[in-house]
Coordinates of C-alpha atoms in Angstrom, one line a residue:
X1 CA 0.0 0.0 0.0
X2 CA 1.2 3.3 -1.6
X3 CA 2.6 5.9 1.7
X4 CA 1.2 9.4 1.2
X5 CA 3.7 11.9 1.1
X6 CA 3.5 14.1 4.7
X7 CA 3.4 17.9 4.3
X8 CA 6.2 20.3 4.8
X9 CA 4.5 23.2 6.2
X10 CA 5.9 26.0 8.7
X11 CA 6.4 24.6 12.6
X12 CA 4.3 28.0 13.5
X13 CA 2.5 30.8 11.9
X14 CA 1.9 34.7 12.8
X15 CA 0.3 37.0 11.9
X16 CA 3.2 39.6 9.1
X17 CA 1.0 42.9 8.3
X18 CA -1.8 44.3 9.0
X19 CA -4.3 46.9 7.5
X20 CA -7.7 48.5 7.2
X21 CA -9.9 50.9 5.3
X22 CA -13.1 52.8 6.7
X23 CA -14.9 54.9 4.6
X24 CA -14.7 58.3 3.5
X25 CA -18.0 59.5 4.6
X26 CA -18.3 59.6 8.6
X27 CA -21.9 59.5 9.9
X28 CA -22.6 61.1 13.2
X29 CA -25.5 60.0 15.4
X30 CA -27.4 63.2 14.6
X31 CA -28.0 61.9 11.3
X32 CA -29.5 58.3 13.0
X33 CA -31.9 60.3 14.8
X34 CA -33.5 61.4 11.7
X35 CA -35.2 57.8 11.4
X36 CA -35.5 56.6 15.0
X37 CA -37.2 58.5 17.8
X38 CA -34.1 58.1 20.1
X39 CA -31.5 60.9 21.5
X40 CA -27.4 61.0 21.1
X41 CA -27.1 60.4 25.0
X42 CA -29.3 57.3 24.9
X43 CA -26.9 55.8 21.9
X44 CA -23.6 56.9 23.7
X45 CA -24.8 55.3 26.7
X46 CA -25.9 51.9 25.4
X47 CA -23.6 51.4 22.8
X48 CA -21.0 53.9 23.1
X49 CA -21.3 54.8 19.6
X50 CA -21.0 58.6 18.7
X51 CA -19.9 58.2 14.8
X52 CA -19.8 55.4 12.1
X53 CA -18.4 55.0 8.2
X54 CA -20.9 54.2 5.2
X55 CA -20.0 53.0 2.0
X56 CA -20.8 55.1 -1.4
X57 CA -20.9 53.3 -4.6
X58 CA -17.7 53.4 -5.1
X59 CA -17.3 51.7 -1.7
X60 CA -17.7 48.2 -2.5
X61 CA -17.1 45.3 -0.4
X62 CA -14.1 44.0 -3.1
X63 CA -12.9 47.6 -3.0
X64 CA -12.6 48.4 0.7
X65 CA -10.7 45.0 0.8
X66 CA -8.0 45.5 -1.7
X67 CA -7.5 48.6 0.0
X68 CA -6.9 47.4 3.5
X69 CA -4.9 44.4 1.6
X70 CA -2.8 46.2 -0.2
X71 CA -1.7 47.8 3.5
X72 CA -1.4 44.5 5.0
X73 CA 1.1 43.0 2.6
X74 CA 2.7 46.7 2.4
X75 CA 3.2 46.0 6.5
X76 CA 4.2 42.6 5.7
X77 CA 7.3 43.0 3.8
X78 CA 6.0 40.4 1.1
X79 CA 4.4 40.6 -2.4
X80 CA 0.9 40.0 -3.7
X81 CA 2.5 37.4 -5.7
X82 CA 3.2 35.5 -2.4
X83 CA -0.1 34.9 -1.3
X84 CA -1.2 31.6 -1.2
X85 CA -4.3 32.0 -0.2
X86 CA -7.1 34.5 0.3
X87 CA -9.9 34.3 2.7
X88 CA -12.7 36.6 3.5
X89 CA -15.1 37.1 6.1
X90 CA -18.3 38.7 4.9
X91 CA -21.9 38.7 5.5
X92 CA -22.8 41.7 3.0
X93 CA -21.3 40.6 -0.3
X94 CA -24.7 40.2 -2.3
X95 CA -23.8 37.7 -5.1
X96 CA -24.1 34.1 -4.0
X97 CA -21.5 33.3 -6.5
X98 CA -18.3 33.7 -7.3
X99 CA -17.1 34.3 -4.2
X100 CA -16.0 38.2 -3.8
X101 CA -12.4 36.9 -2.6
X102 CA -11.6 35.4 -6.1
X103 CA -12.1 38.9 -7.3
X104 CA -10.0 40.6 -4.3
X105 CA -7.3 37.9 -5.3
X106 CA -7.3 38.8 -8.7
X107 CA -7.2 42.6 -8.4
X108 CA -4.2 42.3 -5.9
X109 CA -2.2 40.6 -8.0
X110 CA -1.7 37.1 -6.5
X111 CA -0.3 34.3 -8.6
X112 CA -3.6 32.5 -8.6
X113 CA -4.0 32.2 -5.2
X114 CA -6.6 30.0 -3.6
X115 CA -9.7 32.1 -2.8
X116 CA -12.7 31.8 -1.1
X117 CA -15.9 33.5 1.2
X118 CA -16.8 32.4 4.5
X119 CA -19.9 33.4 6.5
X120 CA -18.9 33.5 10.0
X121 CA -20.4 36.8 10.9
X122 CA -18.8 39.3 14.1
X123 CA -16.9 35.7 14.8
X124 CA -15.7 35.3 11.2
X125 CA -12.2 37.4 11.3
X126 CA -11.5 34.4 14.3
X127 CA -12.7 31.7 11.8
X128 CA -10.2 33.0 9.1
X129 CA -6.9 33.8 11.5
X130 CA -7.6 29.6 12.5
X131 CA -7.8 28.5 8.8
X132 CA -4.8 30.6 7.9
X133 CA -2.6 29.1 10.9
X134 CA -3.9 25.4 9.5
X135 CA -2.9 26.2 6.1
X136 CA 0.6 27.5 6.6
X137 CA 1.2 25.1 9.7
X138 CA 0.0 22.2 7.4
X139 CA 2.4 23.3 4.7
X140 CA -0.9 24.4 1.9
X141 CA 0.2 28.0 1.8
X142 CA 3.5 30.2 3.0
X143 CA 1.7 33.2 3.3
X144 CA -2.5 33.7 3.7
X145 CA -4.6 36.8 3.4
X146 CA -7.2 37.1 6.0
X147 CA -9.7 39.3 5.2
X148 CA -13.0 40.7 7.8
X149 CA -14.7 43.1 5.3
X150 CA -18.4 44.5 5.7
X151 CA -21.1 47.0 4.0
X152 CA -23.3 46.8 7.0
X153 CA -25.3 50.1 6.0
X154 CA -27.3 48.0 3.3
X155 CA -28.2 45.7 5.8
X156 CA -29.1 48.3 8.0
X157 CA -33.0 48.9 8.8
X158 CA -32.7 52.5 9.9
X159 CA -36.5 52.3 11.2
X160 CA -35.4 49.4 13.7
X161 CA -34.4 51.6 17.0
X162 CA -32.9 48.5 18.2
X163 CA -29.8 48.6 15.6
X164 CA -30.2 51.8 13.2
X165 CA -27.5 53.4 15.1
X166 CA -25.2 49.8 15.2
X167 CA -23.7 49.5 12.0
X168 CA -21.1 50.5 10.1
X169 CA -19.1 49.7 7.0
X170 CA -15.1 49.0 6.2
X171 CA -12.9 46.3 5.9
X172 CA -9.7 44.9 7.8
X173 CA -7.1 42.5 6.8
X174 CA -3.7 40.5 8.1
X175 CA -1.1 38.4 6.7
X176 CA -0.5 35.2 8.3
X177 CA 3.1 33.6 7.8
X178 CA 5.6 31.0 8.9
X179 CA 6.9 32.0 12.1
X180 CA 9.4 30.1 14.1
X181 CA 8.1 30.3 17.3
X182 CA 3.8 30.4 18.6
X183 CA 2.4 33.4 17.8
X184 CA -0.7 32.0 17.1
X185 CA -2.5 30.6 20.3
X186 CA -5.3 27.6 20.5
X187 CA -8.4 28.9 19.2
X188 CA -11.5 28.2 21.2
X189 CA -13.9 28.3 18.7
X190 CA -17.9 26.8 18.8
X191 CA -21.6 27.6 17.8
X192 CA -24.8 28.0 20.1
X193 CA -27.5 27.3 17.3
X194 CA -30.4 27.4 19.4
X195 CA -29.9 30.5 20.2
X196 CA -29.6 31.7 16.2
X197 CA -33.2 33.7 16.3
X198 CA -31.3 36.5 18.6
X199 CA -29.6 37.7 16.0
X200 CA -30.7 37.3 12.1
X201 CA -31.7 38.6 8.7
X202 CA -35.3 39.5 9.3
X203 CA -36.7 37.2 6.0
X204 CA -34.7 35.1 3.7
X205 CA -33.8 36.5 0.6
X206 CA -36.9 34.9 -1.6
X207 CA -39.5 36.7 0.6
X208 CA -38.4 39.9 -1.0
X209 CA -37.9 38.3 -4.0
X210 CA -41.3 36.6 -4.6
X211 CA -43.1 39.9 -2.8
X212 CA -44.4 38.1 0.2
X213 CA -42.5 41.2 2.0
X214 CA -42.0 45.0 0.2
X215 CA -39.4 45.9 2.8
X216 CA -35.6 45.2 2.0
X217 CA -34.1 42.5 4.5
X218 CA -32.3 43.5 7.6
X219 CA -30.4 42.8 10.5
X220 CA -32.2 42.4 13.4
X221 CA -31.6 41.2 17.1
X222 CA -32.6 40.8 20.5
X223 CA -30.4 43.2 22.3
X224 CA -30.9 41.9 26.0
X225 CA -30.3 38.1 25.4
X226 CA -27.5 38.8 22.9
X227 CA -26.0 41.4 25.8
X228 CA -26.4 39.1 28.4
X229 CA -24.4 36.1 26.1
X230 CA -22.1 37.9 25.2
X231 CA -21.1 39.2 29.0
X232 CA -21.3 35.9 30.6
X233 CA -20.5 33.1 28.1
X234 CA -18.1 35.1 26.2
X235 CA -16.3 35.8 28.9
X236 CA -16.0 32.1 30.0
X237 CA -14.3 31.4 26.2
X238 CA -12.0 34.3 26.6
X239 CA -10.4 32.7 29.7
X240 CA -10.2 28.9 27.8
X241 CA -8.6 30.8 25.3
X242 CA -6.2 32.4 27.7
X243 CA -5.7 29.2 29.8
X244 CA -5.7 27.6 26.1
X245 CA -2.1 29.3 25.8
X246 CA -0.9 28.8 28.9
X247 CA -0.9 32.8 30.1
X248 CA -2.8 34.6 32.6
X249 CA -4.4 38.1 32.0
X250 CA -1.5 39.4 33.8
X251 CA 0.9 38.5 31.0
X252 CA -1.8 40.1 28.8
X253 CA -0.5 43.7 26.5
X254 CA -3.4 44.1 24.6
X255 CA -7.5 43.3 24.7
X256 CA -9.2 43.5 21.6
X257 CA -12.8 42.1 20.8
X258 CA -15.2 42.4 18.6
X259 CA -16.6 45.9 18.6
X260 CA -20.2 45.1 19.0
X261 CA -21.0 47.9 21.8
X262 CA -18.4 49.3 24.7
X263 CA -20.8 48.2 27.2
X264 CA -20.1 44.7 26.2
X265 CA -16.3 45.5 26.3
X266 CA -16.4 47.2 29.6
X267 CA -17.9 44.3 31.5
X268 CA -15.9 42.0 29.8
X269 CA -13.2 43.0 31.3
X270 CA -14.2 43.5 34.7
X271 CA -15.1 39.7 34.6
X272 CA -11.8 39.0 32.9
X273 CA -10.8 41.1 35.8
X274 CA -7.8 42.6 33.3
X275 CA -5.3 44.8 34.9
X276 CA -5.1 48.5 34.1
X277 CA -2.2 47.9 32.7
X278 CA -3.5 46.3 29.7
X279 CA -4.7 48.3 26.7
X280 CA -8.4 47.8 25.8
X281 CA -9.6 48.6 21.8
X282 CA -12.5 51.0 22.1
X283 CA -12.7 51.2 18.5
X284 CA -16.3 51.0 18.5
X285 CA -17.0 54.5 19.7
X286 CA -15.8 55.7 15.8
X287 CA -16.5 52.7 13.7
X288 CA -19.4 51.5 15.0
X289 CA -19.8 47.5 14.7
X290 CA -18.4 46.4 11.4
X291 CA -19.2 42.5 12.4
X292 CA -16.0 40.5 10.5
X293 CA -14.1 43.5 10.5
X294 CA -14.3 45.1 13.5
X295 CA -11.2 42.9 14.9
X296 CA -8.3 43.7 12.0
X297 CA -9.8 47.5 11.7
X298 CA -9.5 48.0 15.7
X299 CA -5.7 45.8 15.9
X300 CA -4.6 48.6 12.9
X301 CA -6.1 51.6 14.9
X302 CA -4.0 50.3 17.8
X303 CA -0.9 49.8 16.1
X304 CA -1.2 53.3 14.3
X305 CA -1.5 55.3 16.9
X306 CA 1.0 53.4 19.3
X307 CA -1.6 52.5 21.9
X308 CA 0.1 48.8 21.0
X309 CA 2.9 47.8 19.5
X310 CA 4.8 45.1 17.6
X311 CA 5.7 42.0 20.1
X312 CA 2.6 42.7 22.3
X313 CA 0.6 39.6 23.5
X314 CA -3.0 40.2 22.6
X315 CA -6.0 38.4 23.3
X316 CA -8.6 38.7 20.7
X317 CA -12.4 37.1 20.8
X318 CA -15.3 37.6 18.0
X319 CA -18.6 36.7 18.4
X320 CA -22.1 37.2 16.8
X321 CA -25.3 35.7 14.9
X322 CA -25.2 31.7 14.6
X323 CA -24.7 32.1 17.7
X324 CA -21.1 31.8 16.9
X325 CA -17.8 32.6 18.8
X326 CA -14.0 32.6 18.3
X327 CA -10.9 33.0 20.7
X328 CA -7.1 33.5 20.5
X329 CA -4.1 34.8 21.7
X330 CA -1.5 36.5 19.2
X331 CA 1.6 38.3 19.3
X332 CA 1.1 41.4 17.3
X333 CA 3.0 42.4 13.7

């Protein structure tokens, strides 16, 4: 019986180069309150939102993505033609088929790099960074392009005061590489599918379609339960993540999850019980929750402005409609 040949892929992987794009047009909450009988205190308060970036036309989900790619492999020293692989986390690219990161691949310049969509939602930058690590680790790719990229504003039903003022648009995106040493923790990863009515489109697709509905499909949710998941469970898989790599919060540099609402953020890490020593994203407060990729947009902002920096150990955790969650620890680019 014929051996198969066993890969020759990287002992490790890490994450090279990082990048992100936002917008040009910034919408204040002013301009939410048109549609929704609600006040800017009572957003700040609950969600901690004061502005957000919409996409124009221009502004499409393949667009915003070779943008913030083109800055990732910029940061990562490497060429398009390097790639190996692209994958990208979306929810709001509106053609079933081809997937938009055959496109992206194209554009960039990659030497016909595998390429393909996955529909993780606010979790889906996690479900990416874990499929890169396996991919380079395994030996199937030297370098992968992860990307979290969103158009949330068309999803947006700015009628619904429970999420008008939630959304907003942009796209993030890493390079993952060989590294000789873990940079790349365990992810703690899962699904809570009985729980998948708290957050969801409001009607498939052929509802509009066939005219059984005139209004255009949404995003909707059920803020409580999804607040109250989110603070206790998510909490619980950001420590198996952290035990998962054998560190404490005390050895943590860096907090940064998914930018869903500061609330969320703030008693996350009171449970987590994270020393003030650690540096918190709060990237939400000008972005707004960009689902997939609020994580790369928020790890860019930090490393711009210095708040982090290269070498820091950062936990990172995304989670959203499914239910569905994922949790790791990386060393930043």
């Amino acid at each position: 019986m014929a051996k198969i040949k066993p890969s020759k892929g990287a002992p490790y992987a890490r994450i090279l180069g990082v990048g992100g794009y936002r917008p040009t047009r910034v919408v204040p909450n002013e301009v939410i309150l048109e549609t929704i009988d609600s006040s800017d205190e009572w957003i700040r308060s609950r969600s901690g939102i004061e502005t957000r970036h919409w996409a124009n036309d221009e502004e499409t989900v393949a667009a915003m993505s070779v943008e913030a790619s083109g800055k990732a492999i910029a940061d990562a020293g490497i060429t398009a033609s390097q790639i190996g692989a692209v994958v990208v986390s979306t929810v709001s690219h509106f053609k079933q088929t081809p997937a938009v990161a055959t496109e992206i691949a194209d554009k960039l310049g990659t030497d016909k790099a595998a390429a393909f969509d996955i529909s993780a939602g606010c979790a889906g930058f996690g479900y990416g960074l874990t499929l890169a690590k396996g991919m380079i680790v395994e030996g199937s790719a030297e370098y992968v392009l992860v990307i979290g990229v969103e158009r949330l504003s068309d999803l947006t039903d700015l009628e619904d005061r429970a999420t008008a003022f939630l959304f907003g648009d942009g796209a993030g995106a890493v390079v993952v590489g060989p590294s000789k040493e873990p940079a790349i923790g365990p992810t703690v990863w899962g699904s809570e599918g009985d729980k998948s009515e708290t957050i969801k489109q409001t009607v498939p697709w052929t509802d509009y379609r066939d005219g059984e509905v005139a209004k255009f499909p949404a995003i909707t949710q059920e803020g409580q339960a999804v607040f109250r998941w989110a603070v206790f469970e998510m909490a619980k898989v950001a420590q198996q993540a952290l035990d998962a790599a054998g560190i404490s919060s005390a050895d943590l540099d860096v907090f940064i999850p998914h930018q869903a609402n500061e609330r969320i953020i703030d008693s996350m890490v009171k449970t987590l019980k994270l020393p003030e020593s650690v540096t918190v994203a709060r990237d939400v407060r000008t972005t707004g929750n960009t689902s997939a990729a609020s994580i790369p947009l928020a790890m860019e902002r930090l490393l711009a402005t210095g708040e982090a920096k290269s070498g820091d150990t950062a936990l990172v955790i995304g989670f959203g409609a499914g239910l569905v969650y994922a949790a790791t620890v990386v060393t930043l680019p």
